[in-house]
Short mmCIF file of C-alpha atoms and ligand atoms in Angstrom, two decimals:
data_model
loop_
_atom_site.label_atom_id
_atom_site.label_comp_id
_atom_site.label_asym_id
_atom_site.label_seq_id
_atom_site.Cartn_x
_atom_site.Cartn_y
_atom_site.Cartn_z
CA MET Y 1 -0.01 -0.01 -0.03
CA THR Y 2 1.17 3.54 -0.71
CA THR Y 3 0.93 5.65 2.35
CA LEU Y 4 1.74 9.08 3.50
CA ASP Y 5 4.96 7.75 5.05
CA THR Y 6 6.46 7.21 1.59
CA ALA Y 7 6.68 11.00 1.09
CA PRO Y 8 10.13 12.26 2.06
CA ALA Y 9 9.92 14.04 5.43
CA ALA Y 10 11.91 17.00 4.20
CA VAL Y 11 9.33 18.18 1.67
CA ARG Y 12 6.48 18.08 4.05
CA GLU Y 13 5.26 21.55 4.71
CA ALA Y 14 2.04 21.50 6.71
CA PRO Y 15 1.41 18.17 8.36
CA VAL Y 16 -2.06 16.77 8.02
CA ASP Y 17 -3.95 17.85 11.07
CA GLY Y 18 -5.96 14.67 11.01
CA GLU Y 19 -5.75 11.16 12.29
CA PRO Y 20 -4.69 8.08 10.42
CA CYS Y 21 -7.48 5.49 10.42
CA VAL Y 22 -8.71 2.61 8.34
CA LEU Y 23 -11.82 3.03 6.21
CA LEU Y 24 -13.57 -0.21 5.37
CA LYS Y 25 -15.91 -0.94 2.51
CA LEU Y 26 -18.42 -3.72 3.15
CA GLY Y 27 -19.64 -6.14 0.55
CA GLU Y 28 -22.79 -8.09 0.45
CA VAL Y 29 -23.47 -7.15 4.00
CA VAL Y 30 -25.15 -3.95 2.87
CA LEU Y 31 -27.71 -5.93 0.80
CA LYS Y 32 -29.11 -7.86 3.65
CA GLY Y 33 -32.18 -5.74 4.41
CA LYS Y 34 -33.44 -6.09 7.88
CA ASN Y 35 -30.73 -8.54 8.85
CA ARG Y 36 -28.21 -5.84 8.13
CA GLU Y 37 -27.98 -4.71 11.71
CA LEU Y 38 -27.03 -8.20 12.85
CA PHE Y 39 -24.52 -8.54 9.97
CA GLU Y 40 -22.93 -5.30 10.73
CA ARG Y 41 -22.62 -6.02 14.39
CA ARG Y 42 -21.06 -9.39 13.78
CA LEU Y 43 -18.63 -7.94 11.27
CA ALA Y 44 -17.61 -5.14 13.63
CA ASP Y 45 -16.96 -7.69 16.35
CA ASN Y 46 -14.83 -9.75 13.96
CA VAL Y 47 -12.83 -6.74 12.96
CA ARG Y 48 -12.18 -5.82 16.49
CA MET Y 49 -11.11 -9.33 17.35
CA ALA Y 50 -8.73 -9.53 14.43
CA CYS Y 51 -7.10 -6.25 15.44
CA ARG Y 52 -6.74 -7.07 19.07
CA PRO Y 53 -3.15 -8.51 18.89
CA ILE Y 54 -2.06 -5.31 17.19
CA ALA Y 55 -4.05 -2.55 18.96
CA ARG Y 56 -7.35 -1.87 20.69
CA VAL Y 57 -9.60 -0.30 18.16
CA ASP Y 58 -13.01 1.38 17.95
CA VAL Y 59 -15.14 0.32 14.98
CA ILE Y 60 -17.54 3.01 14.04
CA ARG Y 61 -20.44 1.91 11.82
CA ARG Y 62 -21.63 4.36 9.20
CA HIS Y 63 -23.91 3.93 6.25
CA GLY Y 64 -22.22 1.07 4.38
CA VAL Y 65 -18.70 1.76 5.74
CA PHE Y 66 -16.79 1.15 8.91
CA ILE Y 67 -14.22 3.49 10.43
CA VAL Y 68 -11.54 1.80 12.48
CA ARG Y 69 -9.83 4.17 14.91
CA THR Y 70 -7.19 3.60 17.51
CA LYS Y 71 -5.92 5.80 20.27
CA ASP Y 72 -2.36 5.05 19.53
CA ALA Y 73 -2.75 6.42 16.02
CA ASP Y 74 0.81 5.82 14.83
CA PRO Y 75 0.73 5.50 11.08
CA ALA Y 76 2.78 2.30 11.04
CA THR Y 77 0.27 0.63 13.52
CA VAL Y 78 -2.61 1.81 11.41
CA ASP Y 79 -0.94 0.24 8.27
CA ARG Y 80 -0.64 -3.03 10.12
CA LEU Y 81 -4.27 -2.87 11.14
CA ALA Y 82 -5.35 -2.24 7.52
CA GLN Y 83 -3.31 -5.25 6.33
CA ARG Y 84 -4.70 -7.47 9.04
CA ILE Y 85 -8.30 -6.52 8.35
CA THR Y 86 -8.02 -7.65 4.78
CA ASP Y 87 -8.41 -11.23 6.11
CA VAL Y 88 -11.71 -10.52 7.84
CA MET Y 89 -14.54 -12.01 5.79
CA GLY Y 90 -17.16 -9.49 4.69
CA ILE Y 91 -14.67 -6.65 3.99
CA VAL Y 92 -14.22 -5.66 0.34
CA TRP Y 93 -11.66 -2.85 0.68
CA ALA Y 94 -9.42 -1.56 3.48
CA HIS Y 95 -8.23 1.96 2.94
CA ARG Y 96 -5.55 3.51 5.04
CA ALA Y 97 -7.11 6.96 5.19
CA TRP Y 98 -6.58 10.38 6.84
CA ARG Y 99 -9.54 11.51 8.86
CA VAL Y 100 -9.67 15.28 8.72
CA GLY Y 101 -11.91 18.15 9.65
CA LYS Y 102 -14.95 18.96 7.57
CA ASP Y 103 -13.54 22.09 5.99
CA LEU Y 104 -11.95 22.72 2.66
CA ALA Y 105 -8.56 23.84 4.05
CA SER Y 106 -8.08 20.50 5.94
CA VAL Y 107 -9.06 18.51 2.79
CA GLU Y 108 -6.59 20.55 0.65
CA ARG Y 109 -3.76 19.98 3.14
CA ALA Y 110 -4.34 16.22 3.28
CA ALA Y 111 -4.66 16.03 -0.56
CA LEU Y 112 -1.43 17.87 -1.10
CA GLU Y 113 0.50 15.86 1.34
CA LEU Y 114 -0.86 12.56 0.08
CA MET Y 115 0.04 13.41 -3.57
CA ASP Y 116 3.45 14.77 -2.72
CA GLY Y 117 6.16 12.96 -4.57
CA ARG Y 118 3.80 10.99 -6.88
CA ILE Y 119 4.81 11.08 -10.49
CA GLY Y 120 2.19 10.39 -13.18
CA ALA Y 121 -1.35 11.16 -14.13
CA PHE Y 122 -3.88 11.34 -11.35
CA ALA Y 123 -7.58 11.61 -10.78
CA VAL Y 124 -9.55 12.94 -7.82
CA ARG Y 125 -12.72 11.08 -7.00
CA SER Y 126 -15.00 12.57 -4.40
CA ARG Y 127 -18.20 11.32 -2.92
CA ARG Y 128 -20.49 12.66 -0.26
CA ARG Y 129 -22.18 10.49 2.18
CA ASP Y 130 -23.34 13.74 3.74
CA LYS Y 131 -24.98 15.83 1.06
CA ARG Y 132 -25.00 18.91 3.19
CA PHE Y 133 -21.39 19.62 2.38
CA PRO Y 134 -21.30 22.96 0.55
CA MET Y 135 -19.55 21.69 -2.59
CA THR Y 136 -20.83 18.95 -4.91
CA SER Y 137 -18.58 15.98 -5.64
CA THR Y 138 -17.74 17.35 -9.04
CA GLU Y 139 -16.83 20.73 -7.65
CA LEU Y 140 -14.68 19.10 -5.08
CA ASP Y 141 -12.90 16.91 -7.73
CA ARG Y 142 -12.16 19.97 -9.90
CA HIS Y 143 -11.05 22.16 -7.07
CA VAL Y 144 -8.64 19.63 -5.45
CA GLY Y 145 -7.50 18.35 -8.83
CA GLY Y 146 -6.58 21.84 -9.92
CA LEU Y 147 -4.74 22.50 -6.71
CA VAL Y 148 -2.69 19.30 -6.93
CA ALA Y 149 -1.92 19.79 -10.61
CA ASP Y 150 -0.73 23.36 -9.96
CA ARG Y 151 1.43 22.43 -7.03
CA TYR Y 152 3.15 19.31 -8.42
CA GLY Y 153 2.82 19.77 -12.15
CA GLN Y 154 1.34 16.35 -12.73
CA PRO Y 155 -1.48 15.86 -15.28
CA VAL Y 156 -5.11 15.00 -14.48
CA ARG Y 157 -6.40 11.94 -16.33
CA LEU Y 158 -9.78 10.60 -15.39
CA LYS Y 159 -9.57 7.36 -17.37
CA ASP Y 160 -7.05 4.90 -16.06
CA PRO Y 161 -4.96 7.26 -13.92
CA ASP Y 162 -1.64 6.28 -12.32
CA HIS Y 163 -2.89 7.50 -8.91
CA THR Y 164 -6.32 8.05 -7.56
CA LEU Y 165 -7.01 10.42 -4.73
CA SER Y 166 -10.27 9.68 -2.95
CA ILE Y 167 -12.17 12.15 -0.86
CA GLU Y 168 -15.21 10.93 1.02
CA VAL Y 169 -17.33 13.43 2.91
CA ASP Y 170 -18.98 11.82 5.94
CA ARG Y 171 -21.33 13.00 8.68
CA ASP Y 172 -18.62 14.37 11.08
CA GLU Y 173 -15.43 14.28 9.07
CA VAL Y 174 -13.80 13.86 5.65
CA PHE Y 175 -11.66 10.84 4.68
CA VAL Y 176 -8.79 11.38 2.21
CA PHE Y 177 -6.83 8.41 0.85
CA SER Y 178 -5.10 7.05 -2.13
CA GLY Y 179 -5.24 3.35 -3.00
CA GLY Y 180 -6.37 0.49 -0.81
CA LEU Y 181 -6.07 -3.16 -0.05
CA PRO Y 182 -8.56 -5.61 -1.45
CA GLY Y 183 -10.33 -7.76 1.14
CA GLN Y 184 -11.87 -11.18 0.87
CA GLY Y 185 -15.47 -10.10 0.34
CA GLY Y 186 -18.11 -12.64 1.39
CA LEU Y 187 -20.07 -12.71 4.64
CA PRO Y 188 -18.89 -12.25 8.23
CA VAL Y 189 -17.80 -15.52 9.86
CA GLY Y 190 -20.46 -16.76 12.31
CA MET Y 191 -23.42 -15.33 10.38
CA SER Y 192 -24.27 -18.66 8.68
CA GLY Y 193 -23.75 -20.97 11.70
CA ARG Y 194 -21.12 -23.56 12.37
CA ALA Y 195 -19.71 -26.60 10.54
CA LEU Y 196 -16.96 -29.17 10.77
CA VAL Y 197 -14.30 -29.43 8.06
CA LEU Y 198 -12.76 -32.81 7.30
CA MET Y 199 -9.23 -31.65 6.98
CA SER Y 200 -6.57 -33.79 5.35
CA GLY Y 201 -3.06 -32.49 4.85
CA GLY Y 202 -3.82 -32.01 1.16
CA ILE Y 203 -4.42 -29.03 -1.08
CA ASP Y 204 -8.18 -29.21 -1.36
CA SER Y 205 -9.65 -29.28 2.10
CA PRO Y 206 -8.06 -26.01 3.31
CA VAL Y 207 -9.47 -24.29 0.24
CA ALA Y 208 -12.88 -25.82 1.00
CA ALA Y 209 -12.64 -24.47 4.54
CA TYR Y 210 -11.75 -20.99 3.22
CA ARG Y 211 -14.67 -20.89 0.85
CA MET Y 212 -17.20 -21.87 3.48
CA MET Y 213 -15.81 -19.38 5.99
CA ARG Y 214 -16.26 -16.83 3.30
CA ARG Y 215 -19.94 -17.74 3.15
CA GLY Y 216 -20.27 -16.93 6.85
CA LEU Y 217 -19.67 -20.31 8.51
CA ARG Y 218 -17.54 -20.61 11.57
CA VAL Y 219 -15.62 -23.90 11.23
CA ASP Y 220 -13.94 -26.48 13.40
CA TYR Y 221 -11.47 -28.94 11.88
CA LEU Y 222 -11.19 -32.76 12.06
CA HIS Y 223 -8.10 -34.60 10.93
CA PHE Y 224 -7.56 -38.36 10.82
CA SER Y 225 -4.03 -39.52 11.15
CA GLY Y 226 -2.74 -43.03 10.31
CA MET Y 227 -1.25 -43.29 13.77
CA PRO Y 228 -0.02 -45.55 15.16
CA PHE Y 229 0.99 -47.00 11.75
CA THR Y 230 2.21 -43.68 10.30
CA GLY Y 231 4.32 -40.89 11.80
CA PRO Y 232 2.84 -37.66 13.17
CA GLU Y 233 3.82 -35.63 10.08
CA SER Y 234 0.24 -35.32 8.79
CA ILE Y 235 -0.82 -33.91 12.14
CA TYR Y 236 1.88 -31.24 12.01
CA LYS Y 237 0.65 -30.35 8.54
CA ALA Y 238 -2.98 -30.17 9.58
CA TYR Y 239 -1.92 -28.08 12.52
CA ALA Y 240 0.06 -25.67 10.33
CA LEU Y 241 -2.82 -25.41 7.82
CA VAL Y 242 -5.43 -24.58 10.51
CA ARG Y 243 -3.00 -22.06 12.06
CA GLU Y 244 -2.80 -20.26 8.66
CA LEU Y 245 -6.51 -20.45 8.09
CA ASP Y 246 -7.20 -19.16 11.54
CA LYS Y 247 -6.49 -15.64 10.21
CA PHE Y 248 -9.92 -15.76 8.58
CA GLN Y 249 -11.92 -16.38 11.74
CA GLY Y 250 -9.86 -16.70 14.98
CA GLY Y 251 -10.42 -19.16 17.75
CA SER Y 252 -10.00 -22.23 15.48
CA ARG Y 253 -10.11 -25.74 16.93
CA LEU Y 254 -8.43 -28.76 15.42
CA PHE Y 255 -9.54 -32.26 16.50
CA VAL Y 256 -7.24 -35.14 15.66
CA VAL Y 257 -8.27 -38.80 15.57
CA PRO Y 258 -5.72 -41.66 15.44
CA PHE Y 259 -7.30 -43.66 12.65
CA GLY Y 260 -4.77 -46.40 11.93
CA LYS Y 261 -6.44 -49.18 13.89
CA ALA Y 262 -9.85 -48.54 12.42
CA GLN Y 263 -8.28 -48.67 9.00
CA GLN Y 264 -6.74 -52.06 9.82
CA GLN Y 265 -10.18 -53.29 10.86
CA ILE Y 266 -11.65 -52.14 7.54
CA LYS Y 267 -8.85 -53.88 5.71
CA SER Y 268 -9.35 -57.21 7.55
CA SER Y 269 -13.12 -56.98 7.03
CA GLY Y 270 -12.58 -57.93 3.40
CA ALA Y 271 -13.63 -54.52 2.04
CA ASP Y 272 -11.08 -54.86 -0.71
CA ARG Y 273 -11.86 -52.45 -3.50
CA LEU Y 274 -14.43 -50.72 -1.38
CA ALA Y 275 -11.94 -50.03 1.40
CA VAL Y 276 -11.40 -46.42 0.41
CA ILE Y 277 -15.09 -45.53 0.30
CA ALA Y 278 -15.78 -47.51 3.51
CA GLN Y 279 -13.00 -45.53 5.16
CA ARG Y 280 -14.36 -42.22 3.92
CA ARG Y 281 -17.86 -43.19 5.13
CA LEU Y 282 -16.35 -43.93 8.57
CA MET Y 283 -14.58 -40.54 8.59
CA LEU Y 284 -17.95 -38.85 7.83
CA ARG Y 285 -19.78 -40.82 10.51
CA THR Y 286 -17.12 -39.87 13.03
CA GLY Y 287 -17.36 -36.31 11.87
CA GLU Y 288 -21.13 -36.36 12.37
CA VAL Y 289 -20.85 -37.57 15.95
CA LEU Y 290 -18.26 -34.83 16.65
CA ALA Y 291 -20.20 -32.13 14.76
CA ARG Y 292 -23.37 -32.83 16.78
CA ARG Y 293 -21.30 -32.46 19.98
CA LEU Y 294 -19.95 -29.15 18.77
CA ARG Y 295 -23.36 -28.01 17.50
CA GLY Y 296 -22.17 -28.01 13.92
CA ALA Y 297 -24.87 -28.22 11.34
CA ALA Y 298 -22.95 -29.54 8.38
CA LEU Y 299 -19.79 -31.36 7.30
CA ILE Y 300 -17.39 -29.84 4.75
CA THR Y 301 -15.07 -31.77 2.46
CA GLY Y 302 -12.69 -30.87 -0.33
CA ASP Y 303 -14.23 -33.26 -2.80
CA ALA Y 304 -14.23 -32.18 -6.42
CA LEU Y 305 -16.17 -34.20 -8.92
CA GLY Y 306 -14.06 -36.79 -10.77
CA GLN Y 307 -10.77 -35.56 -9.35
CA VAL Y 308 -9.87 -38.98 -7.86
CA SER Y 309 -11.55 -42.36 -8.04
CA SER Y 310 -13.37 -41.83 -4.67
CA GLN Y 311 -15.04 -38.74 -6.10
CA THR Y 312 -17.11 -40.11 -8.97
CA LEU Y 313 -20.78 -39.20 -8.80
CA THR Y 314 -21.71 -42.74 -7.71
CA ASN Y 315 -19.16 -42.66 -4.89
CA ILE Y 316 -20.21 -39.18 -3.79
CA THR Y 317 -23.73 -40.49 -3.57
CA ALA Y 318 -22.45 -43.41 -1.48
CA LEU Y 319 -20.69 -40.96 0.85
CA ASP Y 320 -23.80 -38.85 1.30
CA ASP Y 321 -25.68 -41.98 2.28
CA ALA Y 322 -23.43 -42.56 5.33
CA VAL Y 323 -24.64 -39.49 7.32
CA GLU Y 324 -27.70 -37.38 7.97
CA LEU Y 325 -25.96 -34.04 8.19
CA PRO Y 326 -25.53 -32.24 4.88
CA ILE Y 327 -22.07 -32.54 3.32
CA LEU Y 328 -20.98 -29.24 1.84
CA ARG Y 329 -18.47 -29.57 -1.06
CA PRO Y 330 -17.62 -26.07 -2.20
CA LEU Y 331 -14.98 -27.39 -4.66
CA VAL Y 332 -17.24 -29.84 -6.38
CA GLY Y 333 -17.17 -27.97 -9.70
CA MET Y 334 -13.62 -26.58 -9.66
CA ASP Y 335 -10.62 -28.05 -11.39
CA LYS Y 336 -7.24 -28.59 -9.85
CA VAL Y 337 -5.60 -25.49 -11.38
CA GLU Y 338 -8.28 -23.20 -9.94
CA ILE Y 339 -8.08 -24.87 -6.55
CA MET Y 340 -4.31 -24.49 -6.55
CA ASP Y 341 -4.47 -20.83 -7.50
CA GLN Y 342 -6.76 -20.22 -4.57
CA ALA Y 343 -4.55 -22.28 -2.24
CA ARG Y 344 -1.59 -20.13 -3.27
CA ARG Y 345 -3.57 -16.92 -2.62
CA ILE Y 346 -4.63 -17.94 0.90
CA ARG Y 347 -1.11 -19.18 1.57
CA THR Y 348 -1.88 -22.86 2.31
CA LEU Y 349 -0.40 -24.36 -0.83
CA THR Y 350 3.23 -24.53 0.31
CA ILE Y 351 2.14 -26.17 3.57
CA SER Y 352 -0.05 -28.71 1.69
CA GLU Y 353 2.85 -29.56 -0.55
CA LEU Y 354 5.18 -30.58 2.28
CA PRO Y 355 5.71 -34.35 2.27
CA ASP Y 356 3.71 -36.47 4.71
CA GLU Y 357 2.31 -39.97 5.01
CA ASP Y 358 -1.31 -39.59 4.31
CA CYS Y 359 -3.44 -42.01 6.31
CA CYS Y 360 -5.09 -43.15 3.06
CA THR Y 361 -1.85 -44.94 2.06
CA VAL Y 362 -2.40 -47.38 4.88
CA LEU Y 363 -5.01 -49.25 2.97
CA ALA Y 364 -4.90 -48.12 -0.66
CA PRO Y 365 -6.07 -51.09 -2.70
CA ARG Y 366 -4.54 -51.75 -6.16
CA ARG Y 367 -7.70 -50.75 -7.90
CA ALA Y 368 -10.29 -48.55 -6.17
CA GLU Y 369 -13.98 -48.98 -6.85
CA THR Y 370 -15.42 -46.10 -8.91
CA LYS Y 371 -19.05 -47.41 -8.66
CA ALA Y 372 -19.45 -48.32 -5.00
CA LYS Y 373 -22.72 -50.09 -4.25
CA ILE Y 374 -24.34 -48.79 -1.11
CA ASP Y 375 -25.66 -52.28 -0.17
CA ASP Y 376 -22.19 -53.76 -0.33
CA LEU Y 377 -20.90 -50.98 1.84
CA ARG Y 378 -23.62 -51.52 4.43
CA GLN Y 379 -22.71 -55.28 4.55
CA ILE Y 380 -19.12 -54.41 5.35
CA GLU Y 381 -20.21 -51.85 7.91
CA LYS Y 382 -22.50 -54.32 9.71
CA ARG Y 383 -19.52 -56.65 10.21
CA LEU Y 384 -17.54 -53.75 11.61
CA ASP Y 385 -20.28 -52.33 13.85
CA VAL Y 386 -19.43 -48.86 12.46
CA GLY Y 387 -21.95 -46.99 14.68
CA GLU Y 388 -20.00 -48.04 17.74
CA LEU Y 389 -16.71 -47.49 15.99
CA ALA Y 390 -17.59 -43.95 15.02
CA ASP Y 391 -18.61 -43.20 18.62
CA GLN Y 392 -15.28 -44.59 19.89
CA LEU Y 393 -13.26 -42.63 17.38
CA ALA Y 394 -15.15 -39.35 18.12
CA ALA Y 395 -14.46 -40.01 21.83
CA SER Y 396 -10.71 -40.40 21.17
CA VAL Y 397 -10.12 -36.95 19.63
CA GLN Y 398 -7.36 -34.72 20.79
CA GLU Y 399 -8.11 -31.07 20.69
CA HIS Y 400 -5.60 -28.37 19.60
CA ARG Y 401 -5.91 -24.62 19.29
CA PRO Y 402 -3.69 -23.35 16.48
CA VAL Y 403 -3.58 -19.54 16.70
CA TYR Y 404 -2.67 -17.41 13.66
CA GLY Y 405 0.68 -15.79 14.06
CA SER Y 406 1.82 -18.05 16.88
CA ALA Y 407 4.93 -20.12 16.74
P1 ATP U 1 -7.27 -33.16 -0.15
O1 ATP U 1 -6.38 -32.43 -1.03
O2 ATP U 1 -8.16 -32.28 0.64
O3 ATP U 1 -6.60 -34.18 0.73
P2 ATP U 1 -7.82 -35.19 -2.10
O4 ATP U 1 -7.91 -34.63 -3.51
O5 ATP U 1 -6.55 -35.78 -1.71
O6 ATP U 1 -8.25 -33.99 -1.13
P3 ATP U 1 -9.27 -37.39 -0.99
O7 ATP U 1 -8.04 -37.87 -0.36
O8 ATP U 1 -10.18 -38.34 -1.72
O9 ATP U 1 -9.07 -36.20 -1.97
O10 ATP U 1 -10.14 -36.68 0.10
C1 ATP U 1 -11.34 -36.03 -0.16
C2 ATP U 1 -11.78 -35.29 1.10
O11 ATP U 1 -11.94 -36.20 2.17
C3 ATP U 1 -10.75 -34.30 1.55
O12 ATP U 1 -10.85 -33.07 0.90
C4 ATP U 1 -11.09 -34.17 3.04
O13 ATP U 1 -12.21 -33.33 3.22
C5 ATP U 1 -11.51 -35.59 3.40
N1 ATP U 1 -10.30 -36.35 3.86
C6 ATP U 1 -9.46 -37.21 3.23
N2 ATP U 1 -8.47 -37.63 4.01
C7 ATP U 1 -8.67 -37.07 5.26
C8 ATP U 1 -8.00 -37.11 6.51
N3 ATP U 1 -6.93 -37.81 6.67
N4 ATP U 1 -8.50 -36.41 7.52
C9 ATP U 1 -9.62 -35.66 7.34
N5 ATP U 1 -10.32 -35.61 6.24
C10 ATP U 1 -9.82 -36.20 5.14
MG1 MG U 2 -6.09 -36.31 0.36
#
């Protein structure tokens, strides 16, 4: 982000007699009619929580925007706040802005200082949330644009400028800023309820978690390790992934189940080519028991149609049959390249690509069934007493609390 601090101190004449703050633009939240109050309150709470490790902030709600203020208004701190807030679901833009008095002289000073040292064509874009301001937006654009052009000799270009100077007139103050940081968009976490993510150490499930958090779900995570027949590496990966994803919601919980012995049982039950699907069904059943305990209303997986043999339409149907809770599959229609791009953007890809021993390798048959018959699966499960097994597995979970930014 370009900020005031990039201007060389020596050329500053009159300092801006305002306060650095973060101006937030909200997305879909503004469309939610009478639920809007609830949405905004949730979002403001989430912003405050995300900022807490950096500074205590006040979040002031105005028509369609939030203003984030902090007592210790040191510009570097405010920059960090703006950066941190871009991870809060429901925010579309975070602008590091100067909050100045509602008079033309203050706006001029802030505009001149912000544009100091910037080479290239620029445009001024004003808007008034308070229409009582004595100048119209167009008048303000022309006036401030002329002033900046005269002072620094840079040309005005309204179409595709190199720099945009924004002036937003509000009820009690004016915000002046240039540029901004794009946020995640979506809905505030917690607005849509709670769900449990089945989290492998792979590329897909972290992206699935991200996409559902962005639709307003608060998520918990469940990971199955092959322990005691594999090492703990997959748990470290799941932990690192959840710690990274925690930036989007805070307070994340990771539940880990040692799954190796149950997998052995599936293998010795003669499941053969159905072993992979039988295992996935057992994961889902265990997830369902845990989700109910956590008051989660859905399970989330990283399945994408046709990506691997367990993800054919027939097999997905056989998976749905195992549980009553809905299974959300936000990646179902995405291809691997799209999923990897998103994983890169949310910074989980490099963690997912670390080597580990996936628990699935414990019982991978030579050829997996692509058209699992539900009746056959039920036969196998009867021999295993899966209901009891799922209860036992759900009772054996270990809980972890990976916190974003912690070691
Ligand atoms: P991923 O990259 O998320 O591991 P994948 O393409 O490897 O997915 P599968 O291994 O068939 O596909 O897994 C599909 C989904 O099943 C995963 O996205 C995840 O939700 C769940 N899953 C698979 N293995 C585990 C595990 N060890 N622990 C928890 N969930 C798992
Ligand atoms: Mg996997």
